[in-house]
mmCIF file of C-alpha atoms and ligand atoms in Angstrom:
data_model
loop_
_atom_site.group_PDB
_atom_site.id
_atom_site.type_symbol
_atom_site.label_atom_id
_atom_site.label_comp_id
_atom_site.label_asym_id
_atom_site.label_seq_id
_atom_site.Cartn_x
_atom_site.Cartn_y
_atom_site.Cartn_z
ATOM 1 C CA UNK A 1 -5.242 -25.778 -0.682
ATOM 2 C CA UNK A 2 -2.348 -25.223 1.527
ATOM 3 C CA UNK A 3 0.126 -24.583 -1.573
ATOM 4 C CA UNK A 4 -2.127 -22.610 -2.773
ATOM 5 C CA UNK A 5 -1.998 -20.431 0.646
ATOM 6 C CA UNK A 6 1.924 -20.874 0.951
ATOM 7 C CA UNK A 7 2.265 -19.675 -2.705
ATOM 8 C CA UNK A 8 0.161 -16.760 -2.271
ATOM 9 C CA UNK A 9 1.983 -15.728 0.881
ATOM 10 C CA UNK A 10 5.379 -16.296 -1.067
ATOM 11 C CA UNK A 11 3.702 -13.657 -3.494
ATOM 12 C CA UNK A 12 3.305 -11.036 -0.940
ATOM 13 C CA UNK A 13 6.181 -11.876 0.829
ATOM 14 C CA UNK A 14 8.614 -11.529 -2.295
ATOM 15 C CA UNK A 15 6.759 -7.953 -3.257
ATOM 16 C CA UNK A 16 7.294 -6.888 0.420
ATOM 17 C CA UNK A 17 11.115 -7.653 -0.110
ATOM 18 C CA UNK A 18 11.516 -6.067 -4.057
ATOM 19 C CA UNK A 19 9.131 -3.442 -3.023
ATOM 20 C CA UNK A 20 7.123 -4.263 -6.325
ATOM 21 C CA UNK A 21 3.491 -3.762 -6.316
ATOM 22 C CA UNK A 22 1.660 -7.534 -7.841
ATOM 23 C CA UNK A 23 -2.035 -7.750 -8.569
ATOM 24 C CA UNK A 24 -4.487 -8.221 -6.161
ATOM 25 C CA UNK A 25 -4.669 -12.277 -5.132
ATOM 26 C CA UNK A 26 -8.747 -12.017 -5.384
ATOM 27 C CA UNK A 27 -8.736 -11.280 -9.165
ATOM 28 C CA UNK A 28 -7.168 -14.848 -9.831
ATOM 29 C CA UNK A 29 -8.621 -16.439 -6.848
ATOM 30 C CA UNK A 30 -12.153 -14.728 -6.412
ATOM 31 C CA UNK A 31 -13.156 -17.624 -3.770
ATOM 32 C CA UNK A 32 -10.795 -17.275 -1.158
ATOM 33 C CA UNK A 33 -12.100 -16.971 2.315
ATOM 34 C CA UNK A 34 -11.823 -14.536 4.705
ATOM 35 C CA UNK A 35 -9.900 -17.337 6.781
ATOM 36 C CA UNK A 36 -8.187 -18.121 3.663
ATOM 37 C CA UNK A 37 -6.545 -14.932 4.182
ATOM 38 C CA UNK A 38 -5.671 -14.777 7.406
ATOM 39 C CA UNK A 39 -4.201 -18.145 6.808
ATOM 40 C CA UNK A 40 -2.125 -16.725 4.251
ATOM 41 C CA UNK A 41 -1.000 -13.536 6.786
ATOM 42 C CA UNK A 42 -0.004 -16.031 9.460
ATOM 43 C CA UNK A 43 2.175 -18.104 6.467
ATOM 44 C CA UNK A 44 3.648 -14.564 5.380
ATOM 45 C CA UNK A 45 4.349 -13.283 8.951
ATOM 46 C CA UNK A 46 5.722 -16.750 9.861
ATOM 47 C CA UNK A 47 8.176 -16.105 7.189
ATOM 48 C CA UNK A 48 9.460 -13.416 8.581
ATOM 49 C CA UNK A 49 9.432 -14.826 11.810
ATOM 50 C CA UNK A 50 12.100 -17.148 9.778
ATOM 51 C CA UNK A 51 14.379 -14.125 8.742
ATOM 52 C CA UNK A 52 14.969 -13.526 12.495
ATOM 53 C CA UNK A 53 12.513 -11.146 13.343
ATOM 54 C CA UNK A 54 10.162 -10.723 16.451
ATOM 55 C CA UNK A 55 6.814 -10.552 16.927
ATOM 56 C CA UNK A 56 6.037 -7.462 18.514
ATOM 57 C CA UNK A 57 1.944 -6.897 18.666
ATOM 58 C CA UNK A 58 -0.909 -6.555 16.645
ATOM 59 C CA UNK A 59 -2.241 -3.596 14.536
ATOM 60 C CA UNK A 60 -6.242 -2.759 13.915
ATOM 61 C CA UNK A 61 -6.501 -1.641 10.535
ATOM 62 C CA UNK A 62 -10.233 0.342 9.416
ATOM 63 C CA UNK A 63 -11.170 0.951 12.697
ATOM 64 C CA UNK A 64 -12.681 4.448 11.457
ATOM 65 C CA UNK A 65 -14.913 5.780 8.689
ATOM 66 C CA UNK A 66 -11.783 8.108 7.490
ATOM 67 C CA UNK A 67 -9.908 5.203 6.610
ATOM 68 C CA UNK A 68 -12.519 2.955 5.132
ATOM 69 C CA UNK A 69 -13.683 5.705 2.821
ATOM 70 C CA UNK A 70 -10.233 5.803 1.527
ATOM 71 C CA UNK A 71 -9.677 1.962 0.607
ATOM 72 C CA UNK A 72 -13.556 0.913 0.140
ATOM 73 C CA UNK A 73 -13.155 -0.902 2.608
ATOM 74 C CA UNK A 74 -16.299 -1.396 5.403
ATOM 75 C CA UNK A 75 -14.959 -3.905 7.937
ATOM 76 C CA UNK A 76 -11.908 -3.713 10.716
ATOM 77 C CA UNK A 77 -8.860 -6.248 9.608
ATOM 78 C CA UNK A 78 -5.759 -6.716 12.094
ATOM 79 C CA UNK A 79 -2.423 -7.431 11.506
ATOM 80 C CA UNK A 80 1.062 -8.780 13.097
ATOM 81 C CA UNK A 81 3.812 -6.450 14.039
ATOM 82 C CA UNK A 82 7.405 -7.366 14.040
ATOM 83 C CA UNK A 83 10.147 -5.317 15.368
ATOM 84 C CA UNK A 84 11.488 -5.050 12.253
ATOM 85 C CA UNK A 85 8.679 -2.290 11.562
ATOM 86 C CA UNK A 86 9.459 0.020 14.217
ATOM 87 C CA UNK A 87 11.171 3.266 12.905
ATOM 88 C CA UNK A 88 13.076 6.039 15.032
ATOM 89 C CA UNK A 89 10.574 8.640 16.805
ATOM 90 C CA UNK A 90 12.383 11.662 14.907
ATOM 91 C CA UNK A 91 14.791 9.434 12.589
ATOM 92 C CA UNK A 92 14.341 9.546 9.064
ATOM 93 C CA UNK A 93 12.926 7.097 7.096
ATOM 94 C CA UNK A 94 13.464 6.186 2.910
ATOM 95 C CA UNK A 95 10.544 6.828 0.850
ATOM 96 C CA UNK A 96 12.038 4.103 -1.449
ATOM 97 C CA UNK A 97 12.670 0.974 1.048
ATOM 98 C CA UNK A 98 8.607 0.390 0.517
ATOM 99 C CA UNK A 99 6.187 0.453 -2.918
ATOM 100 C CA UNK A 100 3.866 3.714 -2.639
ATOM 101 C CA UNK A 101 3.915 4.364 1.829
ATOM 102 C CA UNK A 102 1.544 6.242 3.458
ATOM 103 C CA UNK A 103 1.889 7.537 7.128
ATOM 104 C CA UNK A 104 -1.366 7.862 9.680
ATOM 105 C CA UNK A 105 -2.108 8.967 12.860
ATOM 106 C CA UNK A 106 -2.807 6.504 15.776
ATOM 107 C CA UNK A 107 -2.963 5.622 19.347
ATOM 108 C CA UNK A 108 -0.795 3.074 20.602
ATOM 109 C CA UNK A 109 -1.405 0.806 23.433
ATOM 110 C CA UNK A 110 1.024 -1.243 25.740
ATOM 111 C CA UNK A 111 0.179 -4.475 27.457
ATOM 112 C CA UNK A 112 1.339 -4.684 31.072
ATOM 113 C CA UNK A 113 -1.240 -7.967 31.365
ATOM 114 C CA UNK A 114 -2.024 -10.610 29.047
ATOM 115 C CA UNK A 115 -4.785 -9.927 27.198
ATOM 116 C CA UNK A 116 -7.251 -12.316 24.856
ATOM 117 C CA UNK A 117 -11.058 -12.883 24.269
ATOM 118 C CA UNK A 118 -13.540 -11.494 24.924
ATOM 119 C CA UNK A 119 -13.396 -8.380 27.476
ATOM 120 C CA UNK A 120 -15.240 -5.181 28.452
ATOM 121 C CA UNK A 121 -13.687 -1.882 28.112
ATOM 122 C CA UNK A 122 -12.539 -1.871 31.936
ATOM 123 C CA UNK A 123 -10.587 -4.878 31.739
ATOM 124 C CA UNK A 124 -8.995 -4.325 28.413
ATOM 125 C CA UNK A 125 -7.677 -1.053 30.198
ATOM 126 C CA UNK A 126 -6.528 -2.860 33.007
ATOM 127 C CA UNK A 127 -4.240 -4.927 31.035
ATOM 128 C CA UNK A 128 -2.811 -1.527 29.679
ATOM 129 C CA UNK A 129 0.458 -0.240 31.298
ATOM 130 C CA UNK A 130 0.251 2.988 28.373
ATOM 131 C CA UNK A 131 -0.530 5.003 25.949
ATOM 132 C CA UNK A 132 1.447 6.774 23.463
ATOM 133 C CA UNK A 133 1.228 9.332 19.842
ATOM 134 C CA UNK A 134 2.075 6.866 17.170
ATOM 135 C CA UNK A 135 1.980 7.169 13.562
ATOM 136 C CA UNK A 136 1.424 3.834 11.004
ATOM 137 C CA UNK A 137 3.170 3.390 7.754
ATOM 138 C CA UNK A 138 1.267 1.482 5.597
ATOM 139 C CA UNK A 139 2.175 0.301 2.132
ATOM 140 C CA UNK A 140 -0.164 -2.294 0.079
ATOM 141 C CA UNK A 141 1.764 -4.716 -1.629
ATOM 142 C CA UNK A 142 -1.043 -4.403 -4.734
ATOM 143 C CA UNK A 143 -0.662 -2.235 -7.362
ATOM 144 C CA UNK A 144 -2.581 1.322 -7.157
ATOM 145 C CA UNK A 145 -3.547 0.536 -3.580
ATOM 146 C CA UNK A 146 -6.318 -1.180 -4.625
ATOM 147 C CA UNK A 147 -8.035 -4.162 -2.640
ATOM 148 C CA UNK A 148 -10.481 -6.274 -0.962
ATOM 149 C CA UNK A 149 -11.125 -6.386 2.818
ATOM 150 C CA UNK A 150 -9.485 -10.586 2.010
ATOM 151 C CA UNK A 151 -6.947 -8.765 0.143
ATOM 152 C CA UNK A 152 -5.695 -6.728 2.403
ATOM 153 C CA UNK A 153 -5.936 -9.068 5.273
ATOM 154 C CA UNK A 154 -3.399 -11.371 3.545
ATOM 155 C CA UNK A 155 -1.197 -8.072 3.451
ATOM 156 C CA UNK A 156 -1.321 -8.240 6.796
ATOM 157 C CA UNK A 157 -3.167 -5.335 6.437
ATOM 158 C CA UNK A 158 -0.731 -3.134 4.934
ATOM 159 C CA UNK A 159 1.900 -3.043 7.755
ATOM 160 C CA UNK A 160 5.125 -1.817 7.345
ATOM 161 C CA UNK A 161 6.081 0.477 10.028
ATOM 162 C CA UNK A 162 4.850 2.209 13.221
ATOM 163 C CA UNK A 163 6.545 5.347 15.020
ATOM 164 C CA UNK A 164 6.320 5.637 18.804
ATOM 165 C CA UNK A 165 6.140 8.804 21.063
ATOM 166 C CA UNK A 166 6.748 8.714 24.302
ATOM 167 C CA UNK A 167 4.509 6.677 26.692
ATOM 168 C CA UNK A 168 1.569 8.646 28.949
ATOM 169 C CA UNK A 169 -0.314 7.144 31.677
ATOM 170 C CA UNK A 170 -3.855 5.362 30.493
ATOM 171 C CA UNK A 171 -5.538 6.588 33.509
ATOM 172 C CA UNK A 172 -7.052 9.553 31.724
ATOM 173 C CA UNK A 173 -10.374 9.906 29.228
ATOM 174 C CA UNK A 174 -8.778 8.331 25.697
ATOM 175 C CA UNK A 175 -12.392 9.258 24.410
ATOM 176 C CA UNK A 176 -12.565 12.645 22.066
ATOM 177 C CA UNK A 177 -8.538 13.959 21.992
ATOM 178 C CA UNK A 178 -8.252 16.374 19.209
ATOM 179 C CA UNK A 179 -5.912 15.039 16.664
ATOM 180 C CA UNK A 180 -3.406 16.986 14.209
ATOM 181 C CA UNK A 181 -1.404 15.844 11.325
ATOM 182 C CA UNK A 182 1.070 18.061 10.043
ATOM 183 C CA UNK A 183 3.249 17.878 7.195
ATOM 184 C CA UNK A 184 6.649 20.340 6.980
ATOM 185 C CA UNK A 185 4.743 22.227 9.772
ATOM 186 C CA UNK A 186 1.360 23.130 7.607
ATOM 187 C CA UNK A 187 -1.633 20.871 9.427
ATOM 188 C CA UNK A 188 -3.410 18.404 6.516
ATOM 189 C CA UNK A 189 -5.827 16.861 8.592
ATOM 190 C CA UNK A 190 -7.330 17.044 11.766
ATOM 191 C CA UNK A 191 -9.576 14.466 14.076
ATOM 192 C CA UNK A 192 -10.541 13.195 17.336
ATOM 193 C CA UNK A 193 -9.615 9.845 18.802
ATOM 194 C CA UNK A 194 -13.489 9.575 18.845
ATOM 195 C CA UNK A 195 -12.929 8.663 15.212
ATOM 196 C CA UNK A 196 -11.939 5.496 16.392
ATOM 197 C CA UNK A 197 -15.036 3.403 16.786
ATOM 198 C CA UNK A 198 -16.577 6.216 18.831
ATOM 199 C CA UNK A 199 -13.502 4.892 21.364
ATOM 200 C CA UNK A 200 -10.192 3.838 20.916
ATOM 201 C CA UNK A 201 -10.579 1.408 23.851
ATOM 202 C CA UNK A 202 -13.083 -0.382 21.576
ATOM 203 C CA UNK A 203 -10.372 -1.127 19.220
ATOM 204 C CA UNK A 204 -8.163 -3.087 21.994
ATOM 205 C CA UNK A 205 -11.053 -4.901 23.059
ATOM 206 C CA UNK A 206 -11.810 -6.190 19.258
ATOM 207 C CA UNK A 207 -8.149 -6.865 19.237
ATOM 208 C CA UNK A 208 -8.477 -9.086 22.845
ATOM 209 C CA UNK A 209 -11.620 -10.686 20.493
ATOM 210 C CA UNK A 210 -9.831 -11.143 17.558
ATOM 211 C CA UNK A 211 -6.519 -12.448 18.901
ATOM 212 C CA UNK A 212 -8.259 -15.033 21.277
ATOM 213 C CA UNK A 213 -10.252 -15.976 17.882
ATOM 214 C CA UNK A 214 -6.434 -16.801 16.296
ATOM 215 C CA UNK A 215 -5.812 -18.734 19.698
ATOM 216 C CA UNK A 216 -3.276 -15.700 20.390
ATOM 217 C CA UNK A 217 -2.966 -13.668 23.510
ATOM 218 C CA UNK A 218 -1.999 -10.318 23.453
ATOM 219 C CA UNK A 219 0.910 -10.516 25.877
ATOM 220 C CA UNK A 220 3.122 -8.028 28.004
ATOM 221 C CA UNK A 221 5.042 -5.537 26.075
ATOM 222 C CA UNK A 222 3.420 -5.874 23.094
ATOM 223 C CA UNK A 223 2.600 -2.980 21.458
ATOM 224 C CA UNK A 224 -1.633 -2.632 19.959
ATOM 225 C CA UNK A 225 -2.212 -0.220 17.491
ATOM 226 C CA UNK A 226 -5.754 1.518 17.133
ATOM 227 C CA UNK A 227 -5.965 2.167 14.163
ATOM 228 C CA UNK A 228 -5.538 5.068 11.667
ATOM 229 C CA UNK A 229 -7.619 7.809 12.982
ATOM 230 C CA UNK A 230 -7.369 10.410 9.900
ATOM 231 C CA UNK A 231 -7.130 8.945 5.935
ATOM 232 C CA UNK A 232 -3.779 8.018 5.458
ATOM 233 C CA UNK A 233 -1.246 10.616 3.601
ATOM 234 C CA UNK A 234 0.893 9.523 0.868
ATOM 235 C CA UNK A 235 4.856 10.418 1.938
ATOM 236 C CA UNK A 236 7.616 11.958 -0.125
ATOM 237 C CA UNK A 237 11.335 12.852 0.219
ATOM 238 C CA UNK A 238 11.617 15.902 2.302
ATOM 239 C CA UNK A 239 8.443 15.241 4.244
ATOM 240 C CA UNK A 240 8.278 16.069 8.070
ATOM 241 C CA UNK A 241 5.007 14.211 9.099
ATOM 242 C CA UNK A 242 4.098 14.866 12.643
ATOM 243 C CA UNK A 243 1.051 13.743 14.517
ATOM 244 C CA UNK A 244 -0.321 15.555 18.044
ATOM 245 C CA UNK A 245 -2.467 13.877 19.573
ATOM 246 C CA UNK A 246 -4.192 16.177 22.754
ATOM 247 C CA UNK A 247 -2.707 15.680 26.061
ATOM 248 C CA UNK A 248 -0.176 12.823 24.919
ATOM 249 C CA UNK A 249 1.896 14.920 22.660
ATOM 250 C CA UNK A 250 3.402 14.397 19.472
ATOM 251 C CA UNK A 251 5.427 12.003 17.035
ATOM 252 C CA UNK A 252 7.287 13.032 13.958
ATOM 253 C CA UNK A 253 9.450 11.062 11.254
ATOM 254 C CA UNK A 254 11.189 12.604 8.362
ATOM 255 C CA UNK A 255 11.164 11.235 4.918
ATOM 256 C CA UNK A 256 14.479 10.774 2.982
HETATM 257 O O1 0L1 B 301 -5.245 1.382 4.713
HETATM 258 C C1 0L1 B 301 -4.878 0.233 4.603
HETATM 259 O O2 0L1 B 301 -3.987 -0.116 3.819
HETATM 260 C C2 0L1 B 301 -5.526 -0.826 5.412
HETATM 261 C C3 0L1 B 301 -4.745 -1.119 6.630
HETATM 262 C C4 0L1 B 301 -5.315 -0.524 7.873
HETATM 263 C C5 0L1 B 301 -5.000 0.897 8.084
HETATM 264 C C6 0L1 B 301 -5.653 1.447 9.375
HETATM 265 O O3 0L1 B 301 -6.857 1.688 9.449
HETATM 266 O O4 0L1 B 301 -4.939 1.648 10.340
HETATM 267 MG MG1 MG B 302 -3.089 1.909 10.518
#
């Protein structure tokens, strides 16, 4: 079983670095596990761990109904971040260093405490030193964007990037801030941060939940994402994508 796991995660691993889409790993191996596939995230992450990258926090992935009605997908995954994913708030970024990317809107969180297990809202925010506008790219490493909740969780759940804005106090009502996404200054989408499990605290306390499950602890400076909050939009060269979220302000990229 385990070279089964470390060739599946070799798989991903190599499409993430050709940027070629392969089929989903379910089709050929319908009985994988759902710990079967985070096994194979950890092996795939751990890789690039290997390269000489640094862990950096954890993403929530299908945290709201927008963004499971665009993958079929009905149940939250997570993910590892690396600082190899962040990308310049304002920079440019190339269309063709990934397979078929897709930017998001999201809240991001940053640990001042460590964080893991299970927690109520109050302490998860206690542990929180800010909050910040932050957009997710995402970019499946299966062909058409197509796959399973285990799929996708041996993805890693589709990480690839995350922009930062700048960093607000979290002493404020994270609960219903409208949210706009813009692309070369016409809005696509709009939302509230109530989109996020009715709360985007809740998504940083399933993160504490999940990562003590892993035996992980969410520690200081890491940096949690919520979640996509609108469906994900599909980026070209000569995109401006910029996400305002109320009261924290906005985060842009540009797409070469
Ligand atoms: O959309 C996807 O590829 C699944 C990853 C999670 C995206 C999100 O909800 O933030
Ligand atoms: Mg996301």
């Amino acid at each position: 079983m385990n070279a089964l796991l470390t060739g599946l995660a070799d798989r991903l691993d190599d499409a993430l670095l050709k940027h070629k889409a392969v089929p989903q790993i379910t089709i050929e191996h319908p009985t994988l596990s759902l710990a079967d596939a985070y096994a194979i995230q950890s092996l795939l992450v751990h890789r690039r761990l290997q390269r000489g990258e640094r862990r950096m926090g954890m993403k929530m992935g299908l945290t709201s109904r927008a963004k499971m009605q665009q993958v079929g997908v009905n149940e939250m995954s997570w993910g590892r971040l690396t600082n190899a994913m962040l990308l310049e708030e304002g920079g440019l970024v190339a269309r063709d260093a990934y397979i078929h990317p897709r930017l998001e809107p999201e809240l991001a969180f940053l640990i001042g405490k460590p964080l893991s297990g299970i927690v109520t809202a109050a302490q998860a925010l206690a542990a929180v030193d800010g909050v910040a506008p932050a957009m997710e790219l995402i970019d499946s490493r299966y062909r058409d964007f197509k796959f399973t909740l285990n799929d996708v969780v041996a993805d890693n759940s589709s990480s690839a990037g995350l922009v930062i804005g700048s960093w607000c106090s979290a002493e404020q009502d994270l609960t219903n801030l409208g949210v706009v996404l813009e692309v070369n200054g016409r809005v696509i989408d709009t939302a509230s941060t109530a989109a996020i499990l009715g709360n985007p605290v809740r998504s940083l306390v399933a993160a504490a939940r999940l990562a003590g499950e892993a035996g992980e602890t969410l520690h200081p400076g890491d940096i949690i994402m919520s979640g996509g909050i609108t469906a994900a939009h599909t980026i070209s060269p000569g995109e401006t994508v910029r996400a305002t979220l109320q009261n924290l302000g906005f985060v842009s990229i540009s797409v070469t």
